[in-house]
Short mmCIF file of C-alpha atoms in Angstrom, two decimals:
data_model
loop_
_atom_site.label_atom_id
_atom_site.label_comp_id
_atom_site.label_asym_id
_atom_site.label_seq_id
_atom_site.Cartn_x
_atom_site.Cartn_y
_atom_site.Cartn_z
CA MET A 1 116.20 97.16 107.18
CA ASN A 2 114.59 96.08 110.55
CA SER A 3 115.21 99.60 111.67
CA VAL A 4 113.30 101.23 109.14
CA LYS A 5 109.42 102.03 110.62
CA LEU A 6 107.06 103.52 108.41
CA THR A 7 103.86 105.18 109.80
CA CYS A 8 100.76 103.86 108.05
CA VAL A 9 97.28 104.80 107.81
CA VAL A 10 94.25 103.02 106.40
CA ILE A 11 91.60 104.72 104.20
CA ASP A 12 88.51 102.55 103.19
CA ASP A 13 84.79 102.96 103.54
CA SER A 14 84.65 99.35 104.66
CA LYS A 15 85.11 99.14 108.56
CA THR A 16 85.82 95.35 107.95
CA GLN A 17 88.46 96.12 105.29
CA ARG A 18 90.07 98.91 107.67
CA THR A 19 90.28 96.31 110.50
CA ALA A 20 91.63 93.77 108.56
CA VAL A 21 94.65 96.08 107.22
CA ALA A 22 95.16 97.80 110.45
CA GLN A 23 95.70 94.05 112.00
CA LEU A 24 98.39 93.56 109.08
CA ILE A 25 100.21 96.84 109.74
CA LYS A 26 100.25 95.93 113.63
CA ASN A 27 101.98 92.78 113.08
CA HIS A 28 104.51 93.79 110.75
CA ILE A 29 107.88 94.95 112.47
CA ASN A 30 108.71 97.40 110.09
CA LEU A 31 105.18 99.32 110.18
CA ARG A 32 103.75 101.71 112.75
CA PHE A 33 99.86 102.00 112.61
CA LEU A 34 98.85 105.63 113.19
CA ALA A 35 95.05 105.75 112.23
CA ASP A 36 92.31 104.47 110.03
CA TYR A 37 89.57 106.91 108.38
CA LYS A 38 86.23 106.11 106.60
CA ASN A 39 86.64 108.58 103.96
CA ALA A 40 89.26 110.39 102.04
CA ILE A 41 88.14 114.00 103.63
CA GLU A 42 88.45 112.77 107.32
CA ALA A 43 91.76 111.53 106.31
CA GLN A 44 93.06 114.44 104.84
CA LYS A 45 92.10 116.79 107.84
CA HIS A 46 94.18 114.64 110.06
CA MET A 47 97.16 113.99 107.48
CA GLU A 48 97.73 117.30 107.52
CA LYS A 49 98.79 117.42 111.15
CA ASN A 50 100.66 114.06 111.23
CA GLU A 51 103.69 112.84 109.43
CA VAL A 52 102.68 109.63 107.43
CA ASP A 53 104.99 107.45 105.42
CA LEU A 54 102.39 104.90 103.67
CA VAL A 55 98.87 105.06 102.91
CA PHE A 56 96.83 101.91 102.52
CA LEU A 57 94.16 103.57 100.45
CA ASP A 58 90.69 102.05 98.74
CA ILE A 59 89.77 103.41 95.14
CA GLU A 60 86.00 102.74 95.42
CA MET A 61 84.85 105.61 98.28
CA PRO A 62 81.88 107.83 98.47
CA LEU A 63 82.72 111.54 98.28
CA VAL A 64 86.02 111.53 97.01
CA ASN A 65 87.70 108.27 95.48
CA GLY A 66 91.04 107.36 95.77
CA PHE A 67 92.68 108.66 92.64
CA GLN A 68 91.01 112.09 93.60
CA PHE A 69 92.57 111.77 96.95
CA ILE A 70 95.92 111.12 95.47
CA GLU A 71 95.75 114.23 93.06
CA SER A 72 94.71 116.46 96.23
CA LEU A 73 97.65 115.37 98.17
CA GLU A 74 100.77 118.31 98.19
CA ASN A 75 103.07 116.21 100.29
CA ARG A 76 102.25 112.87 99.05
CA PRO A 77 103.43 109.87 101.03
CA GLN A 78 104.19 106.36 99.56
CA ILE A 79 100.47 104.86 98.55
CA ILE A 80 99.38 101.40 98.26
CA LEU A 81 96.24 101.10 96.77
CA ILE A 82 93.60 98.26 97.84
CA THR A 83 90.91 97.25 95.75
CA GLY A 84 88.37 94.49 94.92
CA LYS A 85 88.95 95.32 91.02
CA ALA A 86 91.82 94.12 88.86
CA GLU A 87 90.70 96.62 86.35
CA TYR A 88 92.01 99.75 88.12
CA ALA A 89 95.85 98.52 87.97
CA MET A 90 96.76 100.47 84.84
CA GLN A 91 95.38 103.51 85.99
CA ALA A 92 96.76 103.23 89.24
CA PHE A 93 100.41 102.84 88.13
CA ASP A 94 99.87 106.20 86.33
CA TYR A 95 99.71 107.71 89.61
CA ASP A 96 103.33 106.03 90.37
CA VAL A 97 101.70 104.24 93.50
CA THR A 98 104.07 101.81 95.59
CA ASP A 99 101.91 98.72 95.06
CA TYR A 100 98.43 97.60 94.07
CA LEU A 101 96.82 95.00 96.20
CA LEU A 102 93.68 93.08 95.62
CA LYS A 103 91.28 92.47 98.25
CA PRO A 104 91.32 89.76 100.03
CA ILE A 105 94.79 90.75 100.90
CA SER A 106 97.23 87.53 101.82
CA GLN A 107 100.30 87.86 104.20
CA GLY A 108 102.32 87.12 101.47
CA ARG A 109 101.31 89.47 99.05
CA PHE A 110 101.21 92.21 101.73
CA ASN A 111 104.98 91.45 102.82
CA ILE A 112 105.98 92.09 99.19
CA ALA A 113 104.17 95.50 99.09
CA ILE A 114 105.87 96.33 102.19
CA LYS A 115 109.41 95.20 100.86
CA LYS A 116 108.91 97.56 98.15
CA ALA A 117 107.73 100.48 100.27
CA ILE A 118 110.88 99.87 102.72
CA GLN A 119 113.25 99.89 99.72
CA ASN A 120 111.56 103.65 98.80
CA LYS A 121 112.07 104.86 101.92
CA VAL A 122 115.49 103.64 102.80
CA VAL A 123 117.80 106.55 101.53
CA PRO A 124 120.71 104.97 99.45
CA THR A 125 124.08 105.11 100.76
CA GLU A 126 125.85 108.13 99.21
CA LYS A 127 127.65 106.90 96.07
CA GLU A 128 131.46 107.06 95.63
CA GLU A 129 132.12 110.25 94.00
CA ASP A 130 133.02 110.40 90.36
CA PHE A 131 136.64 110.09 89.33
CA ILE A 132 139.23 109.09 86.64
CA PHE A 133 142.47 107.88 86.61
CA VAL A 134 145.70 110.02 85.34
CA ASN A 135 149.15 108.89 84.55
CA SER A 136 151.55 111.52 86.86
CA LYS A 137 155.22 110.51 87.55
CA LEU A 138 154.85 107.17 86.12
CA LYS A 139 152.02 106.33 88.54
CA LYS A 140 148.29 105.99 88.10
CA VAL A 141 146.57 108.71 90.25
CA LYS A 142 142.85 108.44 90.93
CA LEU A 143 141.54 112.05 90.65
CA LEU A 144 137.98 113.25 91.93
CA LEU A 145 136.31 115.13 89.35
CA SER A 146 134.93 117.53 91.98
CA ASP A 147 138.45 118.28 93.04
CA ILE A 148 139.54 119.90 89.95
CA LYS A 149 139.33 123.64 89.64
CA TRP A 150 140.79 123.98 86.37
CA VAL A 151 143.20 122.43 83.76
CA GLU A 152 145.91 124.29 81.94
CA GLY A 153 147.45 123.16 78.71
CA LEU A 154 151.63 123.56 78.77
CA GLY A 155 152.74 121.93 75.24
CA ASP A 156 152.96 118.10 75.43
CA TYR A 157 151.76 118.58 79.37
CA ILE A 158 148.55 119.66 81.10
CA LYS A 159 148.52 120.81 84.49
CA VAL A 160 145.46 119.76 86.67
CA VAL A 161 144.92 122.37 89.59
CA THR A 162 143.22 121.34 92.51
CA ASP A 163 142.57 122.48 96.09
CA ASP A 164 145.64 120.53 97.35
CA GLU A 165 148.19 120.15 94.52
CA ASN A 166 149.06 120.86 90.75
CA ILE A 167 149.03 117.34 88.91
CA LEU A 168 151.54 117.32 85.83
CA ILE A 169 150.08 114.77 83.18
CA LEU A 170 151.34 113.80 79.72
CA SER A 171 148.50 114.66 77.51
CA THR A 172 146.79 116.72 74.94
CA MET A 173 143.94 119.31 76.22
CA LYS A 174 141.70 117.37 73.76
CA ALA A 175 142.37 114.00 75.08
CA PHE A 176 141.78 115.19 78.66
CA ILE A 177 138.46 117.12 77.78
CA ASP A 178 137.19 113.96 76.06
CA LYS A 179 137.74 112.09 79.72
CA LEU A 180 135.51 114.84 81.55
CA PRO A 181 131.74 115.04 81.77
CA GLU A 182 130.68 117.74 79.18
CA ASP A 183 127.84 118.95 81.84
CA GLN A 184 130.47 119.84 84.15
CA PHE A 185 133.78 121.10 82.57
CA LEU A 186 134.09 123.20 79.60
CA ARG A 187 137.20 124.05 77.61
CA VAL A 188 137.10 128.02 77.53
CA HIS A 189 140.32 128.62 75.90
CA LYS A 190 142.79 126.91 73.68
CA SER A 191 145.06 126.50 76.75
CA TYR A 192 142.27 126.10 79.87
CA ILE A 193 139.43 123.98 80.83
CA ILE A 194 137.22 124.83 83.62
CA ASN A 195 135.17 123.24 86.40
CA LEU A 196 131.81 124.99 85.67
CA ASN A 197 131.12 124.51 89.33
CA LYS A 198 133.94 126.40 90.71
CA VAL A 199 133.00 129.54 88.51
CA GLU A 200 132.41 132.71 90.37
CA LYS A 201 131.87 135.26 87.74
CA PHE A 202 132.87 135.96 84.35
CA ASN A 203 132.78 138.77 81.62
CA GLY A 204 133.60 138.71 77.63
CA SER A 205 137.41 138.22 78.42
CA GLN A 206 137.86 136.37 81.51
CA VAL A 207 136.39 133.76 83.82
CA GLU A 208 137.09 133.88 87.51
CA VAL A 209 137.27 130.41 89.15
CA CYS A 210 138.00 130.19 92.81
CA GLY A 211 139.72 133.82 92.75
CA HIS A 212 141.73 133.16 89.70
CA SER A 213 141.36 134.88 86.37
CA ILE A 214 141.26 132.73 83.08
CA PRO A 215 141.26 133.90 79.83
CA LEU A 216 137.97 133.25 77.84
CA SER A 217 137.99 133.07 74.24
CA ARG A 218 135.67 135.20 72.48
CA HIS A 219 133.80 132.41 70.75
CA LYS A 220 133.37 130.70 73.81
CA LYS A 221 131.38 133.23 75.93
CA LEU A 222 127.92 131.91 74.73
CA ALA A 223 129.12 128.30 75.04
CA LEU A 224 129.81 129.19 78.85
CA GLU A 225 126.64 130.95 79.30
CA GLU A 226 124.65 128.11 77.82
CA ALA A 227 126.68 125.49 80.08
CA LEU A 228 126.06 127.46 83.40
CA MET A 229 122.30 127.56 82.81
CA ASN A 230 122.35 123.91 81.81
CA SER A 231 124.90 122.55 83.94
CA THR A 232 123.87 119.90 86.50
CA VAL A 233 126.15 120.55 89.12
CA GLN A 234 125.03 122.42 92.23
#
């Protein structure tokens, strides 16, 4: 985490408080102090021209208070609220702030808040793609769901069609569709299951998946339309 650097600004009408928070920022290895502002209007004007990751924001300020400032932001950075009054805490978290610090701010409490901000900033490592294991040719085979184009029923077997190969599996269509996420796959015919993310076009009787025409049961057309509309896949 030491490689993470968050660009910070301080907004507080108290010069003493701005100086104190700025010093805490400058002493922290993961923070870069950009500027401090005595009011929200001045801050907003300058923040539009600079990329800011984290704002230390006083709540009680003249002209525009801290909550009004948060509401005015189009591209909201992370916010750590600083105030001398504990009674604002519940309201503060309605604004989905990173943390809430009571004045005077201790070094330990400051570090905890920064740790939260860093965790929010760090892009999570890409999770492994969703998969299932299937039995094929007396072996367990790992099958990535995103690789499946369609599934075809062949009596006691099913054929799973992917870009690289066709996998023959001893299974019923019903047993196999039950293993698949319903927001990504749909049984469109008694003999076919399709990956909704691979659909290119369809009409009343056919669905085109990766250039291949698959029959569409008449009573499945509406289900297909709704599934494509609500599908979470991109």
